[in-house]
Coordinates of C-alpha atoms in Angstrom, one line a residue:
Chain B
M1 CA -10.4 -1.9 15.5
V2 CA -7.7 0.3 13.9
F3 CA -4.6 1.4 16.2
Q4 CA -1.7 3.1 14.3
K5 CA 1.7 4.6 15.6
N6 CA 4.9 5.7 14.3
H7 CA 8.3 4.3 15.3
V8 CA 11.5 6.2 14.4
V9 CA 14.8 4.4 13.8
E10 CA 18.1 6.2 13.3
T11 CA 20.4 4.0 11.3
K12 CA 24.0 4.7 11.1
K13 CA 25.1 2.8 8.0
Y14 CA 24.6 0.5 5.2
G15 CA 23.7 -2.9 6.2
Q16 CA 22.6 -1.9 9.9
M17 CA 20.0 -4.5 11.2
T18 CA 17.3 -3.4 14.0
D19 CA 15.2 -5.7 16.1
L20 CA 11.5 -4.2 16.0
T21 CA 9.9 -6.9 17.7
P22 CA 9.6 -5.2 21.2
W23 CA 8.1 -2.2 19.6
V24 CA 5.7 -4.1 17.5
Q25 CA 4.6 -6.1 20.6
L26 CA 4.1 -2.9 22.4
A27 CA 1.8 -1.5 19.8
V28 CA -0.2 -4.6 20.1
E29 CA -0.7 -4.1 23.7
E30 CA -1.4 -0.4 23.5
S31 CA -4.0 -1.4 20.7
Q32 CA -6.0 -3.2 23.3
L33 CA -7.1 -5.5 20.5
K34 CA -6.9 -9.3 21.5
N35 CA -6.7 -11.2 18.0
G36 CA -5.8 -9.9 14.5
I37 CA -2.7 -8.7 12.6
V38 CA -0.3 -6.1 12.6
N39 CA 1.2 -4.5 9.6
I40 CA 4.9 -3.1 9.9
F41 CA 5.7 -0.6 7.0
N42 CA 9.0 1.2 6.3
V43 CA 8.4 4.6 4.6
G44 CA 10.9 5.1 2.0
S45 CA 12.3 3.1 -0.8
T46 CA 15.9 2.2 0.6
A47 CA 15.2 0.2 3.6
C48 CA 13.2 -3.1 4.0
I49 CA 11.3 -4.9 6.9
G50 CA 11.1 -8.9 7.4
T51 CA 11.7 -11.7 9.8
I52 CA 14.7 -13.5 10.9
E53 CA 16.7 -15.2 13.5
F54 CA 17.9 -11.9 15.0
E55 CA 21.6 -13.3 15.9
P56 CA 25.0 -11.7 15.3
G57 CA 25.8 -14.3 12.6
L58 CA 22.7 -13.6 10.4
M59 CA 22.8 -9.9 11.0
E60 CA 26.3 -10.2 9.2
D61 CA 25.1 -12.7 6.7
L62 CA 21.8 -10.9 5.3
P63 CA 23.3 -7.6 4.2
E64 CA 26.4 -9.4 2.7
Q65 CA 24.4 -11.9 0.8
L66 CA 22.2 -9.1 -0.7
S67 CA 25.2 -7.3 -1.5
R68 CA 26.3 -10.3 -3.7
L69 CA 22.8 -10.3 -5.5
F70 CA 22.9 -6.6 -6.1
P71 CA 26.2 -5.1 -5.6
P72 CA 27.2 -1.5 -4.9
G73 CA 29.9 -1.4 -7.9
R74 CA 27.3 -2.6 -10.6
H75 CA 26.4 -0.3 -13.4
Y76 CA 22.7 0.5 -12.8
A77 CA 20.8 3.1 -14.9
H78 CA 19.4 4.9 -11.7
E79 CA 23.0 6.3 -11.2
Q80 CA 23.0 7.8 -14.7
T81 CA 20.1 10.0 -13.5
W82 CA 21.0 10.7 -9.9
H83 CA 24.5 10.0 -9.3
D84 CA 24.0 9.2 -5.9
G85 CA 25.6 5.8 -5.7
N86 CA 22.5 3.7 -4.1
G87 CA 21.1 2.1 -7.0
H88 CA 21.9 -1.3 -5.3
S89 CA 20.1 -0.1 -2.2
H90 CA 16.8 0.5 -4.0
L91 CA 17.0 -3.0 -5.7
Q92 CA 17.8 -4.8 -2.5
A93 CA 14.8 -3.0 -0.5
T94 CA 12.5 -3.6 -3.6
L95 CA 13.5 -7.2 -3.7
M96 CA 12.8 -7.7 0.3
G97 CA 10.0 -5.5 0.4
P98 CA 9.0 -2.6 2.7
E99 CA 6.5 -4.5 5.1
I100 CA 5.5 -7.5 6.8
T101 CA 2.1 -8.6 8.2
V102 CA 2.1 -10.8 11.4
P103 CA -0.8 -12.2 13.3
F104 CA -1.2 -11.7 16.9
K105 CA -3.4 -14.0 19.5
D106 CA -4.4 -13.3 22.7
K107 CA -2.4 -9.9 22.8
K108 CA 0.9 -11.6 21.7
L109 CA 2.5 -11.8 18.4
V110 CA 2.6 -15.2 16.9
L111 CA 6.3 -15.6 16.1
G112 CA 8.8 -18.5 16.3
V113 CA 11.0 -18.6 19.5
W114 CA 14.0 -17.7 17.2
Q115 CA 11.9 -15.6 14.6
Q116 CA 12.2 -11.8 15.0
I117 CA 10.9 -8.6 13.2
F118 CA 13.9 -6.7 11.5
H119 CA 14.6 -3.4 9.7
L120 CA 17.4 -3.5 7.4
E121 CA 19.1 -0.1 6.2
C122 CA 20.1 -0.5 2.6
D123 CA 20.8 3.1 1.9
I124 CA 24.6 4.2 2.0
K125 CA 24.4 6.9 4.5
P126 CA 22.6 7.5 8.0
R127 CA 18.8 7.9 7.7
K128 CA 16.1 8.8 10.1
R129 CA 13.5 6.1 9.4
D130 CA 9.7 6.3 10.2
I131 CA 8.2 2.8 10.6
V132 CA 4.4 2.7 10.4
I133 CA 2.7 -0.1 12.5
T134 CA -0.8 -0.7 11.9
V135 CA -2.7 -3.0 14.7
M136 CA -6.1 -4.4 13.3
G137 CA -8.5 -6.9 14.9
E138 CA -11.1 -7.2 17.7
Chain X
M1 CA -14.6 -9.8 12.1
V2 CA -11.7 -12.0 13.1
F3 CA -11.3 -15.6 12.3
Q4 CA -8.1 -17.3 13.5
K5 CA -7.0 -21.1 12.9
N6 CA -3.7 -23.2 12.9
H7 CA -2.8 -25.5 10.3
V8 CA -0.1 -28.0 10.8
V9 CA 2.3 -29.1 7.9
E10 CA 4.9 -32.0 8.5
T11 CA 7.5 -31.6 6.2
K12 CA 10.1 -34.4 5.3
K13 CA 12.9 -32.8 3.6
Y14 CA 14.8 -29.6 2.4
G15 CA 12.7 -28.1 -0.8
Q16 CA 9.5 -29.6 0.2
M17 CA 6.6 -27.9 -1.3
T18 CA 3.1 -28.1 -0.1
D19 CA -0.2 -26.7 -1.4
L20 CA -2.0 -24.5 1.2
T21 CA -4.7 -23.4 -0.8
P22 CA -7.6 -26.0 -0.1
W23 CA -6.8 -25.3 3.8
V24 CA -6.8 -21.4 3.3
Q25 CA -10.1 -21.6 1.3
L26 CA -11.6 -23.9 3.9
A27 CA -10.8 -21.4 6.7
V28 CA -12.4 -18.6 4.8
E29 CA -15.3 -20.5 4.6
E30 CA -15.3 -21.3 8.2
S31 CA -15.0 -17.5 9.0
Q32 CA -18.4 -16.9 7.6
L33 CA -16.9 -13.6 6.4
K34 CA -18.0 -12.6 2.7
N35 CA -15.3 -10.0 1.6
G36 CA -12.0 -9.3 3.2
I37 CA -8.3 -10.5 3.3
V38 CA -6.6 -13.7 4.5
N39 CA -3.0 -13.7 6.1
I40 CA -1.0 -17.0 6.0
F41 CA 1.9 -16.8 8.2
N42 CA 4.5 -19.5 8.8
V43 CA 5.9 -19.6 12.4
G44 CA 9.5 -20.1 12.4
S45 CA 12.7 -18.6 10.3
T46 CA 13.6 -21.3 7.9
A47 CA 10.4 -21.8 5.8
C48 CA 8.4 -19.3 3.8
I49 CA 5.0 -18.7 2.1
G50 CA 4.1 -17.4 -1.4
T51 CA 2.1 -18.1 -4.5
I52 CA 3.1 -20.1 -7.6
E53 CA 1.6 -22.3 -10.4
F54 CA 1.5 -25.5 -8.3
E55 CA 2.8 -28.0 -10.9
P56 CA 5.8 -30.5 -10.8
G57 CA 8.2 -28.6 -12.8
L58 CA 8.2 -25.4 -10.5
M59 CA 8.3 -27.5 -7.4
E60 CA 11.6 -28.6 -8.6
D61 CA 12.6 -25.3 -9.8
L62 CA 12.0 -23.1 -7.0
P63 CA 14.0 -24.7 -4.5
E64 CA 16.8 -25.3 -6.8
Q65 CA 17.0 -21.7 -7.8
L66 CA 16.9 -20.5 -4.3
S67 CA 19.8 -22.8 -3.6
R68 CA 21.6 -20.9 -6.6
L69 CA 20.8 -17.8 -4.9
F70 CA 22.0 -18.9 -1.5
P71 CA 23.8 -22.2 -1.8
P72 CA 24.1 -24.7 1.0
G73 CA 27.8 -24.7 1.1
R74 CA 28.9 -21.0 1.3
H75 CA 30.6 -19.8 4.0
Y76 CA 27.9 -18.0 6.6
A77 CA 28.6 -16.3 9.7
H78 CA 25.6 -17.9 11.1
E79 CA 27.4 -21.4 11.0
Q80 CA 30.4 -19.8 13.2
T81 CA 27.9 -19.7 16.0
W82 CA 25.6 -22.5 15.4
H83 CA 27.5 -25.1 13.4
D84 CA 24.0 -26.4 12.3
G85 CA 24.4 -26.3 8.4
N86 CA 21.3 -24.2 7.8
G87 CA 22.6 -20.5 7.3
H88 CA 21.2 -20.9 3.7
S89 CA 17.7 -22.1 5.1
H90 CA 17.4 -19.1 7.1
L91 CA 18.4 -16.6 4.2
Q92 CA 16.2 -18.1 1.7
A93 CA 13.2 -18.0 4.0
T94 CA 13.9 -14.3 4.9
L95 CA 14.3 -13.3 1.2
M96 CA 11.0 -15.2 0.2
G97 CA 9.3 -14.0 3.5
P98 CA 7.0 -15.8 6.2
E99 CA 3.8 -14.7 5.0
I100 CA 1.4 -13.6 2.0
T101 CA -2.0 -11.6 2.4
V102 CA -4.7 -12.7 -0.3
P103 CA -8.0 -11.1 -0.9
F104 CA -11.3 -12.9 -0.8
K105 CA -14.6 -11.9 -2.3
D106 CA -18.1 -13.6 -2.1
K107 CA -16.2 -16.4 0.2
K108 CA -13.9 -17.4 -2.2
L109 CA -10.0 -16.5 -2.5
V110 CA -9.2 -14.4 -5.5
L111 CA -6.4 -16.2 -7.4
G112 CA -5.7 -16.9 -10.7
V113 CA -6.5 -20.4 -12.0
W114 CA -3.0 -21.2 -12.0
Q115 CA -2.0 -19.6 -8.9
Q116 CA -1.8 -21.4 -5.6
I117 CA -0.7 -20.7 -2.3
F118 CA 2.3 -22.7 -1.1
H119 CA 4.7 -23.5 1.7
L120 CA 8.3 -24.1 1.1
E121 CA 10.4 -26.0 3.6
C122 CA 14.1 -24.3 3.5
D123 CA 15.4 -26.2 6.5
I124 CA 17.5 -29.4 6.2
K125 CA 15.6 -31.7 8.3
P126 CA 11.9 -32.7 8.8
R127 CA 10.0 -29.9 10.7
K128 CA 6.4 -29.9 12.0
R129 CA 5.4 -26.5 10.9
D130 CA 2.5 -24.3 12.6
I131 CA 0.8 -21.9 10.0
V132 CA -1.5 -19.2 11.4
I133 CA -4.5 -18.4 9.0
T134 CA -6.1 -15.0 10.0
V135 CA -9.2 -14.1 8.0
M136 CA -10.4 -10.5 8.3
G137 CA -13.4 -8.9 6.8
E138 CA -17.3 -8.3 6.9
Chain P
M1 CA -15.0 -1.7 7.0
V2 CA -14.2 -3.6 3.7
F3 CA -13.9 -1.8 0.3
Q4 CA -13.0 -4.0 -2.5
K5 CA -12.2 -3.2 -6.4
N6 CA -10.6 -4.3 -9.3
H7 CA -8.2 -2.1 -11.5
V8 CA -7.1 -3.7 -15.0
V9 CA -3.4 -3.1 -16.5
E10 CA -3.0 -4.1 -20.1
T11 CA 0.8 -4.8 -20.3
K12 CA 2.4 -4.9 -23.5
K13 CA 5.9 -6.7 -23.0
Y14 CA 8.2 -8.7 -20.5
G15 CA 9.7 -6.1 -17.8
Q16 CA 6.9 -3.4 -18.3
M17 CA 6.4 -1.4 -14.9
T18 CA 3.1 0.5 -14.2
D19 CA 2.7 3.0 -11.3
L20 CA -0.4 2.0 -9.4
T21 CA -0.1 4.6 -6.8
P22 CA -2.8 7.1 -8.1
W23 CA -5.4 3.9 -8.5
V24 CA -4.6 2.9 -4.8
Q25 CA -5.0 6.3 -3.5
L26 CA -8.1 6.9 -5.2
A27 CA -9.7 3.5 -4.0
V28 CA -8.6 4.6 -0.4
E29 CA -10.7 7.9 -0.9
E30 CA -13.6 5.9 -2.4
S31 CA -13.6 3.7 0.7
Q32 CA -14.4 6.7 2.6
L33 CA -12.5 5.0 5.2
K34 CA -10.1 7.3 7.4
N35 CA -7.2 5.0 8.9
G36 CA -6.3 1.4 7.9
I37 CA -4.3 -0.7 5.5
V38 CA -4.9 -1.4 1.7
N39 CA -3.8 -4.6 0.1
I40 CA -2.7 -4.6 -3.7
F41 CA -2.8 -8.1 -5.2
N42 CA -1.9 -9.3 -8.7
V43 CA -4.3 -12.3 -9.8
G44 CA -2.1 -14.8 -11.7
S45 CA 1.5 -16.2 -11.2
T46 CA 3.7 -14.3 -13.6
A47 CA 3.6 -10.8 -12.5
C48 CA 4.4 -9.0 -9.2
I49 CA 3.8 -5.9 -7.0
G50 CA 6.0 -3.7 -4.7
T51 CA 7.2 -0.4 -3.9
I52 CA 10.1 1.4 -5.7
E53 CA 11.3 5.0 -6.5
F54 CA 9.4 5.1 -9.9
E55 CA 11.8 6.8 -12.0
P56 CA 13.1 5.8 -15.7
G57 CA 16.6 4.5 -14.2
L58 CA 15.0 1.8 -11.9
M59 CA 12.1 1.0 -14.3
E60 CA 15.1 -0.5 -16.6
D61 CA 17.3 -1.7 -13.6
L62 CA 14.6 -3.8 -11.7
P63 CA 13.6 -6.1 -14.7
E64 CA 17.2 -6.4 -16.0
Q65 CA 18.3 -7.3 -12.5
L66 CA 15.7 -10.0 -12.0
S67 CA 16.7 -11.4 -15.3
R68 CA 20.2 -11.8 -14.0
L69 CA 18.9 -13.6 -11.0
F70 CA 16.5 -16.0 -12.9
P71 CA 17.6 -15.5 -16.7
P72 CA 15.2 -16.4 -19.5
G73 CA 17.7 -19.0 -21.0
R74 CA 18.4 -21.2 -18.2
H75 CA 16.8 -24.9 -17.8
Y76 CA 13.9 -24.9 -15.9
A77 CA 11.8 -28.0 -15.3
H78 CA 8.7 -25.9 -15.9
E79 CA 9.7 -26.0 -19.6
Q80 CA 9.9 -29.8 -19.9
T81 CA 6.3 -29.7 -19.1
W82 CA 4.8 -26.6 -20.8
H83 CA 7.2 -25.5 -23.3
D84 CA 5.9 -21.8 -23.2
G85 CA 9.3 -20.4 -22.7
N86 CA 8.3 -18.5 -19.2
G87 CA 9.9 -20.5 -16.5
H88 CA 11.8 -17.2 -15.3
S89 CA 8.6 -15.2 -15.2
H90 CA 7.1 -17.5 -12.6
L91 CA 10.1 -17.8 -10.8
Q92 CA 10.8 -13.8 -10.7
A93 CA 7.1 -13.2 -9.9
T94 CA 7.4 -15.8 -7.0
L95 CA 10.5 -14.3 -5.6
M96 CA 8.9 -10.7 -5.6
G97 CA 5.7 -11.9 -4.6
P98 CA 2.1 -10.9 -5.9
E99 CA 1.0 -8.3 -3.2
I100 CA 1.7 -5.8 -1.0
T101 CA -0.1 -4.3 2.0
V102 CA 0.1 -0.4 2.8
P103 CA -0.9 1.7 5.6
F104 CA -3.1 4.9 5.2
K105 CA -3.7 7.7 7.5
D106 CA -6.3 10.4 7.3
K107 CA -7.4 9.1 3.8
K108 CA -3.9 9.4 2.5
L109 CA -1.4 6.3 1.6
V110 CA 1.6 6.6 4.0
L111 CA 4.6 6.3 1.3
G112 CA 7.9 8.3 0.9
V113 CA 8.1 10.9 -1.2
W114 CA 10.1 8.8 -3.6
Q115 CA 8.1 5.4 -3.2
Q116 CA 5.6 4.4 -5.4
I117 CA 3.6 1.0 -5.6
F118 CA 4.3 -0.7 -8.8
H119 CA 3.0 -3.5 -11.1
L120 CA 5.6 -5.4 -13.0
E121 CA 5.0 -7.7 -15.9
C122 CA 7.1 -10.6 -15.8
D123 CA 5.5 -12.8 -18.7
I124 CA 6.8 -12.7 -22.3
K125 CA 3.8 -11.7 -23.8
P126 CA 1.1 -9.0 -23.5
R127 CA -1.5 -9.8 -20.6
K128 CA -4.5 -8.3 -19.3
R129 CA -3.9 -8.2 -15.4
D130 CA -6.5 -8.0 -12.8
I131 CA -5.5 -6.2 -9.6
V132 CA -7.5 -6.5 -6.6
I133 CA -7.5 -3.4 -4.3
T134 CA -9.0 -4.2 -0.7
V135 CA -9.2 -1.3 1.7
M136 CA -9.9 -2.2 5.4
G137 CA -10.2 0.2 8.3
E138 CA -12.4 2.7 10.0

């Protein structure tokens, strides 16, 4: 009834997007469950998970527009404590959220043709990211 | 343990909001499950799901304020590729997210009195939307 | 397979953040389930749930930056109807979302070391908040 696995993404820079859809679909198949939901969760507070049409234009737009909402250069109280220059990374990741829950039916993710599951690196340096995929159903 | 159904919403225009609460409550009752969670997921990358006090004022405010965060007229890289004029629709939908997961107890959704589950059309033309409702519990 | 409990948070003011992590971890332990997911849901439409590095700087930054996206003073249609001065509260809470779903493994929440589950009060007066914690797994 519960199948859980980790998937690692090694990111190289701020704003890098990764398509997780094939890995999530694989986990659904490995679970041998037929119908249910799958939760995809980023461990850590400076990256996020969501769905998008995964094409080069939006891979540029999303990080750029999030940087307009919460820009790198702004004065954040987080910086006063840590001086690590990633206050905006935390805020962007919290706004977007660390997880998404997607239904599957007959062992297939129910997504639109132009809808993929992505990971977005909001931190300012390369990171090794643990993503927990939890498949639940019957 | 898993009950899954589709609900179709035919939207007419950008910014249209639909109250999904009665349909989600109906799915919970049809599932004959007593306690658990229900996931409501929009198939496609230019509409979103959330909760709100579903009243005329906020039905005007939410699309308007999202249009301020990611305005229709801005230069988006998505447009360079597709020229379909809906870069902002993708970004608004991704920011808000395509799904929500709500608990139910004694066969009833646990929501505030002024808290409803909504669908918001972010695309710029009428769309037929598939919404997948997955009820899980015991 | 399903364990559900309520947790009450009494908030004192707009922008107050509360760390829910210990209460969610406790619910996972009480459930006696080993692996699965836990959904944390705020009942009501003017507060939100998410994850963040729970430190004093970001506790200041998050409410402040959300107040820049949807400021208290702006003209909202919600105000025309209700005159209760909390249009921005509704919009901030809807943008952030009322819930989060987090995996657990071997009876422990799978979170980063600097990643906690928070509740944020977006309303302009003290509120008694019901938070529903639903643990599902095996």
